[in-house]
Coordinates of C-alpha atoms in Angstrom, one line a residue:
X1 CA -67.9 81.7 -8.4
X2 CA -69.5 79.4 -10.3
X3 CA -68.6 76.1 -12.6
X4 CA -69.2 72.4 -13.6
X5 CA -67.3 69.4 -13.9
X6 CA -66.8 67.6 -16.9
X7 CA -65.2 64.1 -16.4
X8 CA -62.0 63.1 -18.5
X9 CA -61.8 60.6 -21.0
X10 CA -59.8 58.3 -18.9
X11 CA -61.4 58.1 -16.4
X12 CA -63.3 54.9 -14.1
X13 CA -65.4 54.1 -11.4
X14 CA -65.7 51.6 -9.0
X15 CA -68.0 50.6 -5.9
X16 CA -71.0 52.5 -6.1
X17 CA -68.9 55.2 -7.6
X18 CA -66.6 55.4 -4.6
X19 CA -63.1 54.4 -6.2
X20 CA -62.3 56.5 -9.3
X21 CA -58.7 55.9 -11.6
X22 CA -57.6 58.3 -14.3
X23 CA -55.4 61.6 -14.7
X24 CA -52.2 61.9 -15.8
X25 CA -50.4 61.1 -13.5
X26 CA -52.9 57.9 -13.6
X27 CA -53.9 57.6 -9.7
X28 CA -56.7 55.9 -7.7
X29 CA -58.5 57.9 -5.6
X30 CA -61.2 57.0 -2.7
X31 CA -63.7 58.7 -1.6
X32 CA -66.3 58.5 0.6
X33 CA -70.2 57.7 0.0
X34 CA -71.3 61.4 0.3
X35 CA -68.2 62.5 -2.2
X36 CA -69.5 60.0 -4.8
X37 CA -73.1 60.8 -4.6
X38 CA -71.4 64.5 -5.1
X39 CA -69.4 63.3 -8.3
X40 CA -73.0 61.7 -9.4
X41 CA -74.2 64.3 -10.1
X42 CA -71.3 66.8 -11.4
X43 CA -71.1 64.5 -13.9
X44 CA -74.5 65.2 -14.6
X45 CA -74.0 68.2 -15.3
X46 CA -75.3 69.8 -11.6
X47 CA -73.1 73.1 -11.4
X48 CA -70.3 73.2 -8.2
X49 CA -72.0 74.1 -4.7
X50 CA -71.2 71.8 -1.8
X51 CA -67.8 70.4 -1.8
X52 CA -65.8 72.6 -3.4
X53 CA -62.4 70.9 -1.4
X54 CA -63.2 67.7 -3.3
X55 CA -63.8 69.8 -6.6
X56 CA -60.5 71.1 -6.5
X57 CA -59.6 67.9 -5.2
X58 CA -60.6 66.1 -8.5
X59 CA -59.6 68.6 -10.5
X60 CA -55.8 69.0 -9.9
X61 CA -55.9 65.3 -10.2
X62 CA -56.4 65.3 -14.0
X63 CA -60.0 63.1 -13.1
X64 CA -62.1 66.6 -14.0
X65 CA -62.3 69.3 -16.2
X66 CA -63.7 72.6 -14.9
X67 CA -65.9 75.1 -16.9
X68 CA -67.0 78.4 -16.0
X69 CA -71.0 79.9 -16.3
X70 CA -69.4 83.2 -17.1
X71 CA -65.7 84.8 -17.3
X72 CA -65.2 88.7 -15.1
X73 CA -62.5 89.2 -18.3
X74 CA -62.8 90.6 -21.2
X75 CA -60.7 91.2 -24.3
X76 CA -60.1 94.7 -23.1
X77 CA -58.7 93.1 -19.9
X78 CA -56.4 91.3 -22.3
X79 CA -53.1 92.7 -24.1
X80 CA -51.6 91.4 -26.3
X81 CA -47.3 91.0 -27.2
X82 CA -46.5 90.2 -30.3
X83 CA -42.2 89.3 -30.6
X84 CA -41.5 89.3 -33.9
X85 CA -37.9 89.4 -36.2
X86 CA -38.0 90.3 -39.7
X87 CA -41.9 88.8 -40.0
X88 CA -44.8 90.3 -41.0
X89 CA -47.9 90.9 -38.4
X90 CA -50.8 91.5 -40.7
X91 CA -52.6 89.1 -40.4
X92 CA -52.1 88.8 -36.8
X93 CA -53.4 92.0 -36.5
X94 CA -56.8 91.7 -38.4
X95 CA -57.6 89.0 -36.0
X96 CA -57.3 90.2 -33.0
X97 CA -60.1 91.7 -30.1
X98 CA -57.8 93.5 -27.4
X99 CA -54.6 95.9 -27.6
X100 CA -51.4 94.9 -28.6
X101 CA -47.6 95.5 -28.2
X102 CA -45.3 94.4 -30.5
X103 CA -41.5 94.2 -30.0
X104 CA -38.7 94.3 -33.0
X105 CA -36.3 91.8 -32.0
X106 CA -33.9 93.4 -34.7
X107 CA -35.3 92.8 -37.3
X108 CA -33.5 94.4 -40.5
X109 CA -36.2 96.5 -41.9
X110 CA -37.9 97.4 -38.9
X111 CA -41.3 96.7 -38.3
X112 CA -44.0 99.9 -38.8
X113 CA -45.9 100.7 -35.3
X114 CA -43.9 98.9 -32.9
X115 CA -43.6 100.0 -29.5
X116 CA -39.9 98.8 -29.0
X117 CA -37.2 98.2 -31.3
X118 CA -34.3 96.1 -29.9
X119 CA -31.2 97.5 -32.2
X120 CA -30.1 93.3 -32.4
X121 CA -31.9 90.2 -31.5
X122 CA -32.0 90.2 -27.6
X123 CA -34.4 86.7 -28.1
X124 CA -37.7 85.5 -28.3
X125 CA -37.5 85.3 -24.2
X126 CA -36.0 88.9 -24.0
X127 CA -38.8 90.0 -26.0
X128 CA -41.6 89.1 -24.5
X129 CA -40.5 90.4 -21.4
X130 CA -40.0 94.1 -23.0
X131 CA -43.8 93.5 -23.8
X132 CA -45.4 92.2 -20.8
X133 CA -43.7 95.0 -18.6
X134 CA -45.5 97.7 -20.9
X135 CA -48.4 95.9 -20.5
X136 CA -51.0 97.8 -18.2
X137 CA -53.8 94.8 -18.0
X138 CA -54.0 92.0 -15.4
X139 CA -53.2 89.0 -18.0
X140 CA -51.3 89.1 -21.1
X141 CA -51.5 87.5 -24.4
X142 CA -48.2 85.8 -26.0
X143 CA -48.9 85.1 -29.7
X144 CA -45.9 84.2 -32.2
X145 CA -46.1 86.8 -35.4
X146 CA -46.8 83.7 -37.6
X147 CA -50.0 82.6 -35.8
X148 CA -53.9 83.8 -37.3
X149 CA -56.5 83.0 -33.6
X150 CA -59.1 81.8 -34.7
X151 CA -62.8 84.1 -34.2
X152 CA -63.7 84.1 -30.2
X153 CA -60.4 82.5 -29.2
X154 CA -59.8 84.4 -26.3
X155 CA -63.4 83.8 -24.6
X156 CA -62.9 80.1 -23.2
X157 CA -59.4 81.0 -22.3
X158 CA -60.0 83.6 -20.3
X159 CA -63.3 81.3 -18.4
X160 CA -60.6 79.8 -16.8
X161 CA -59.2 82.6 -14.6
X162 CA -62.4 82.9 -12.4
X163 CA -60.4 80.4 -11.0
X164 CA -57.7 82.7 -9.1
X165 CA -54.8 79.8 -8.9
X166 CA -55.2 79.8 -12.4
X167 CA -52.0 82.0 -13.5
X168 CA -51.8 80.6 -17.7
X169 CA -53.8 79.3 -19.8
X170 CA -53.4 77.5 -24.2
X171 CA -54.6 77.0 -26.4
X172 CA -54.5 74.4 -29.3
X173 CA -52.2 75.5 -31.1
X174 CA -52.8 74.1 -35.1
X175 CA -51.1 74.0 -38.2
X176 CA -52.4 75.5 -41.2
X177 CA -53.5 73.3 -43.4
X178 CA -51.2 73.2 -46.7
X179 CA -50.8 71.1 -50.0
X180 CA -47.4 70.5 -49.6
X181 CA -46.1 67.0 -48.0
X182 CA -44.8 69.4 -45.0
X183 CA -47.5 71.4 -44.6
X184 CA -49.5 67.7 -44.5
X185 CA -46.8 66.5 -42.5
X186 CA -46.9 69.0 -39.2
X187 CA -51.0 69.3 -39.5
X188 CA -50.6 66.3 -37.7
X189 CA -47.4 66.1 -36.2
X190 CA -46.9 69.8 -35.1
X191 CA -45.0 69.5 -31.2
X192 CA -47.7 72.6 -30.8
X193 CA -50.6 70.8 -31.6
X194 CA -51.3 69.3 -28.5
X195 CA -54.6 67.7 -28.8
X196 CA -58.6 68.5 -28.4
X197 CA -58.6 67.0 -25.1
X198 CA -57.9 70.0 -22.3
X199 CA -56.4 68.9 -19.0
X200 CA -54.4 70.2 -16.4
X201 CA -50.4 71.3 -17.3
X202 CA -48.1 69.1 -15.1
X203 CA -44.8 67.7 -15.7
X204 CA -44.9 63.9 -16.5
X205 CA -48.4 63.9 -17.6
X206 CA -50.6 63.2 -20.6
X207 CA -50.1 67.7 -21.2
X208 CA -45.9 68.1 -19.6
X209 CA -45.5 72.0 -21.1
X210 CA -47.6 74.3 -22.6
X211 CA -46.1 76.7 -25.6
X212 CA -46.0 80.5 -25.2
X213 CA -46.3 80.6 -29.4
X214 CA -50.1 81.1 -28.0
X215 CA -51.0 81.4 -24.5
X216 CA -52.7 84.2 -22.0
X217 CA -50.8 84.7 -18.3
X218 CA -51.8 86.4 -15.2
X219 CA -49.6 89.8 -15.5
X220 CA -49.3 89.3 -11.5
X221 CA -47.8 85.7 -12.4
X222 CA -45.4 87.2 -14.3
X223 CA -44.6 89.9 -12.5
X224 CA -44.1 87.6 -8.8
X225 CA -41.5 85.2 -11.5
X226 CA -39.5 88.3 -13.2
X227 CA -41.0 87.1 -16.3
X228 CA -38.8 84.8 -19.2
X229 CA -35.1 83.5 -18.1
X230 CA -33.3 85.4 -21.3
X231 CA -30.0 83.5 -20.5
X232 CA -32.5 80.6 -22.3
X233 CA -32.5 80.8 -26.6
X234 CA -34.4 77.9 -26.4
X235 CA -37.3 76.1 -23.5
X236 CA -37.5 79.6 -22.0
X237 CA -41.1 79.0 -22.6
X238 CA -41.7 75.1 -21.0
X239 CA -39.0 76.7 -18.6
X240 CA -41.8 79.4 -17.6
X241 CA -44.4 77.1 -17.3
X242 CA -42.8 74.6 -14.5
X243 CA -41.2 77.9 -12.6
X244 CA -45.3 78.9 -12.4
X245 CA -46.3 74.9 -11.7
X246 CA -43.5 75.0 -8.8
X247 CA -44.3 78.1 -7.1
X248 CA -48.2 76.2 -7.0
X249 CA -49.9 78.2 -9.8
X250 CA -52.0 76.2 -12.0
X251 CA -52.0 76.1 -15.7
X252 CA -54.0 74.3 -18.0
X253 CA -54.7 73.7 -21.6
X254 CA -57.9 73.9 -23.1
X255 CA -58.1 73.6 -26.7
X256 CA -61.6 74.9 -27.3
X257 CA -60.2 77.8 -28.3
X258 CA -57.9 77.0 -31.3
X259 CA -55.2 79.1 -32.6
X260 CA -53.0 78.6 -36.4
X261 CA -49.8 78.4 -36.8
X262 CA -47.9 79.0 -40.3
X263 CA -45.4 75.0 -40.4
X264 CA -42.0 75.7 -41.7
X265 CA -41.3 76.7 -44.9
X266 CA -38.8 74.5 -45.8
X267 CA -37.8 69.9 -44.2
X268 CA -34.9 72.1 -43.3
X269 CA -36.1 74.7 -40.9
X270 CA -38.5 71.6 -39.6
X271 CA -35.4 69.8 -39.1
X272 CA -33.5 72.8 -37.7
X273 CA -36.4 73.7 -35.1
X274 CA -36.8 70.1 -33.7
X275 CA -32.8 70.4 -33.3
X276 CA -33.0 73.8 -31.7
X277 CA -36.2 72.8 -29.3
X278 CA -33.8 69.3 -28.4
X279 CA -30.8 71.8 -27.4
X280 CA -33.0 72.9 -24.5
X281 CA -33.6 69.5 -22.7
X282 CA -30.1 70.5 -21.0
X283 CA -30.6 73.3 -20.1
X284 CA -33.8 73.0 -18.2
X285 CA -32.2 69.9 -16.4
X286 CA -30.1 71.9 -14.9
X287 CA -32.9 73.8 -13.4
X288 CA -36.4 71.2 -13.6
X289 CA -34.4 68.0 -13.1
X290 CA -35.5 64.8 -14.2
X291 CA -38.9 66.7 -14.7
X292 CA -37.3 66.5 -18.7
X293 CA -36.4 62.8 -18.3
X294 CA -37.1 61.3 -22.0
X295 CA -39.0 57.9 -19.5
X296 CA -41.1 58.0 -16.9
X297 CA -41.9 54.2 -15.6
X298 CA -42.5 52.1 -13.1
X299 CA -38.7 49.5 -11.8
X300 CA -40.5 47.3 -13.0
X301 CA -41.1 47.4 -16.4
X302 CA -38.5 48.9 -16.9
X303 CA -36.5 45.5 -15.8
X304 CA -39.2 43.6 -17.6
X305 CA -38.1 44.9 -20.7
X306 CA -34.7 44.9 -20.3
X307 CA -35.1 41.1 -20.0
X308 CA -36.9 40.4 -22.2
X309 CA -35.1 43.1 -25.2
X310 CA -31.7 40.5 -23.8
X311 CA -34.1 37.9 -24.8
X312 CA -35.1 36.2 -21.5
X313 CA -38.7 36.4 -22.5
X314 CA -39.6 34.5 -19.4
X315 CA -37.8 36.4 -16.7
X316 CA -39.4 39.5 -17.8
X317 CA -43.0 37.8 -18.4
X318 CA -42.2 37.1 -14.6
X319 CA -42.0 40.3 -13.4
X320 CA -44.7 41.7 -15.0
X321 CA -46.8 39.2 -13.3
X322 CA -45.5 39.7 -9.9
X323 CA -45.7 43.6 -10.8
X324 CA -49.6 42.6 -11.5
X325 CA -50.2 40.6 -8.6
X326 CA -48.8 43.3 -6.1
X327 CA -50.8 45.9 -7.5
X328 CA -54.2 43.5 -7.7
X329 CA -54.3 43.0 -3.9
X330 CA -53.1 47.1 -3.8
X331 CA -56.1 47.8 -5.8
X332 CA -58.4 45.4 -4.2
X333 CA -58.7 46.9 -1.1
X334 CA -60.1 49.6 -2.6
X335 CA -62.9 48.4 -4.4
X336 CA -61.2 47.5 -8.0
X337 CA -61.8 43.7 -8.9
X338 CA -59.2 41.8 -10.1
X339 CA -59.8 41.6 -14.0
X340 CA -59.9 45.3 -13.8
X341 CA -56.4 45.5 -12.0
X342 CA -55.1 43.5 -14.0
X343 CA -55.9 45.0 -17.6
X344 CA -54.6 48.3 -15.6
X345 CA -51.1 46.9 -15.0
X346 CA -50.9 45.2 -18.9
X347 CA -51.3 48.9 -19.8
X348 CA -49.1 50.1 -17.5
X349 CA -46.5 47.9 -19.1
X350 CA -47.5 48.4 -22.9
X351 CA -47.6 51.9 -22.3
X352 CA -44.0 51.9 -20.9
X353 CA -42.6 49.9 -23.5
X354 CA -43.6 52.7 -26.1
X355 CA -42.1 55.3 -23.7
X356 CA -38.7 53.3 -23.9
X357 CA -39.5 52.9 -27.7
X358 CA -39.8 57.2 -28.5
X359 CA -36.8 57.1 -25.9
X360 CA -35.0 55.0 -28.3
X361 CA -35.7 56.5 -31.6
X362 CA -36.0 60.1 -30.2
X363 CA -34.3 61.4 -27.3
X364 CA -31.3 58.6 -27.2
X365 CA -31.5 58.3 -31.0
X366 CA -27.8 59.5 -31.5
X367 CA -26.1 56.9 -29.3
X368 CA -28.9 53.9 -29.0
X369 CA -29.1 53.7 -33.1
X370 CA -25.9 53.1 -34.2
X371 CA -25.3 50.4 -30.8
X372 CA -28.2 48.3 -31.8
X373 CA -27.2 48.2 -35.3
X374 CA -24.5 46.0 -34.4
X375 CA -26.3 42.5 -32.8
X376 CA -28.6 41.4 -35.0
X377 CA -31.2 41.4 -31.8
X378 CA -30.4 45.1 -31.8
X379 CA -31.7 46.0 -35.8
X380 CA -35.0 43.9 -34.6
X381 CA -35.3 46.0 -31.8
X382 CA -34.7 48.9 -34.1
X383 CA -37.4 47.2 -36.3
X384 CA -40.0 47.5 -32.9
X385 CA -38.8 51.5 -32.9
X386 CA -40.0 51.9 -36.3
X387 CA -43.1 49.8 -36.1
X388 CA -44.2 52.9 -33.5
X389 CA -44.2 55.3 -36.1
X390 CA -46.5 52.7 -39.1
X391 CA -49.4 52.3 -36.2
X392 CA -48.7 56.1 -35.1
X393 CA -49.4 56.8 -38.8
X394 CA -52.5 54.1 -38.6
X395 CA -54.0 56.1 -36.0
X396 CA -53.8 59.5 -36.9
X397 CA -54.4 58.7 -40.4
X398 CA -52.2 62.1 -41.4
X399 CA -53.1 63.8 -45.4
X400 CA -50.3 61.9 -46.4
X401 CA -48.7 58.7 -47.5
X402 CA -47.4 56.0 -45.1
X403 CA -43.5 55.8 -46.3
X404 CA -43.3 59.6 -46.7
X405 CA -45.5 60.1 -42.8
X406 CA -42.7 57.6 -42.1
X407 CA -39.9 59.0 -42.9
X408 CA -40.3 62.4 -42.0
X409 CA -40.6 61.7 -38.3
X410 CA -37.3 59.6 -38.1
X411 CA -35.7 62.4 -39.7
X412 CA -37.9 64.7 -36.7
X413 CA -37.2 62.0 -33.8
X414 CA -33.2 62.2 -35.4
X415 CA -33.2 65.9 -35.1
X416 CA -34.1 66.0 -32.0
X417 CA -32.6 63.4 -30.8
X418 CA -29.3 65.3 -32.1
X419 CA -30.2 68.6 -29.9
X420 CA -30.7 66.7 -27.0
X421 CA -26.8 65.3 -27.3
X422 CA -26.1 68.5 -28.0
X423 CA -27.7 69.9 -25.2
X424 CA -26.2 68.2 -22.5
X425 CA -22.8 68.1 -23.9
X426 CA -23.2 71.9 -23.3
X427 CA -24.8 71.8 -19.9
X428 CA -21.6 68.9 -19.2
X429 CA -24.3 66.9 -17.2
X430 CA -26.1 63.6 -19.2
X431 CA -29.6 64.5 -16.4
X432 CA -31.5 65.2 -19.8
X433 CA -30.9 61.9 -21.3
X434 CA -31.6 60.1 -17.9
X435 CA -34.6 58.2 -17.2
X436 CA -37.4 58.5 -14.0
X437 CA -38.5 54.9 -12.4
X438 CA -40.0 54.9 -9.4
X439 CA -40.3 51.8 -7.8
X440 CA -44.6 51.4 -7.6
X441 CA -45.7 48.2 -9.5
X442 CA -48.0 47.5 -12.2
X443 CA -48.8 50.4 -13.8
X444 CA -45.9 52.8 -14.3
X445 CA -47.2 55.7 -12.6
X446 CA -49.9 54.6 -10.2
X447 CA -50.8 57.1 -6.9
X448 CA -53.3 56.0 -5.0
X449 CA -54.8 58.0 -2.1
X450 CA -57.8 58.2 0.3

């Protein structure tokens, strides 16, 4: 297995390359001089020959990303499974270069050419399970009926299966361009589009899940887990991914492969979709605990922001300063200059503030918004929460004016938050609403290892 490594854009190095920081969750690694020299070579483009254990350590930390010169698997080793209900798969079929199994999940009019037909709808999990169990290939590619892969989409994904630890790889799913306001909104705010940077999928990280609207999985891994949980109507894809990871498998996101996904036809359909996604948080929390937490931050950051929002800015800044001092001392022993440690602490605390703002405006919105509206200070907090939408518009520059884009974001977030509340009530547990707080100071998710 010949492969090369590319550094994650967030990677930083100090002390002659012996100290590395980056990844998601953020962590700091200390290398030997020989290890640092190997990393120098890999960054310069040398293939990984010696030092495979170190290379895998960096890959699993999300600090570097692998690329493979060739793939042992081709399209003939993949069976495409397409679950469909009352949809048209002709456009998808025209774009495929691998054999396909169509599962008709209770369509009102039977789908021509379907290998399996459910007389009544049993849900996406059951449809996908029925399809992959017919596969006789080592890999299965799940594609939703409203997707269309770009030419050559499989090749970048198949190369990752050179690593036997990799059980699943997901492409980038981009919303199909359109002229309507809804299509323009989804072009930059689709929950299926996880961005243009590759990465390892891990709960609580930058890429915490990948959807099965487009996903390639080892058939053996599906067999090991008995496929999707058919008791879950929504979130069954996230559940599968997290069970794979819990079983010590690797799941990767590869945006070099692109699949287009049709936007929702109406705003009501989009809001219903977001609400349904939110309802999955309760069942996911029952199965995976704090992996679904709407906030992941350090206790220091949580206390600091609580004090600042309560009007005790001096005390909040004092907490931030104390956390920064502790982090500076801790990282200084690893060769990280004081000014860089302070920068990391500041970045972490600002990031934690953004995470809390996201939770207030999204997962916690049905409870937080009415309560905050009752006081002047609360309304000021809400104004800051709404400001994040305008900042996102300025950063993303979507093909939609800021007023309509921000209004759509608010409706999007509220629909999801209402779904989370509904899921929590159904599961009779607040677990999906609870934050996950660590006792580490400074940057919210700093991990140090040697």
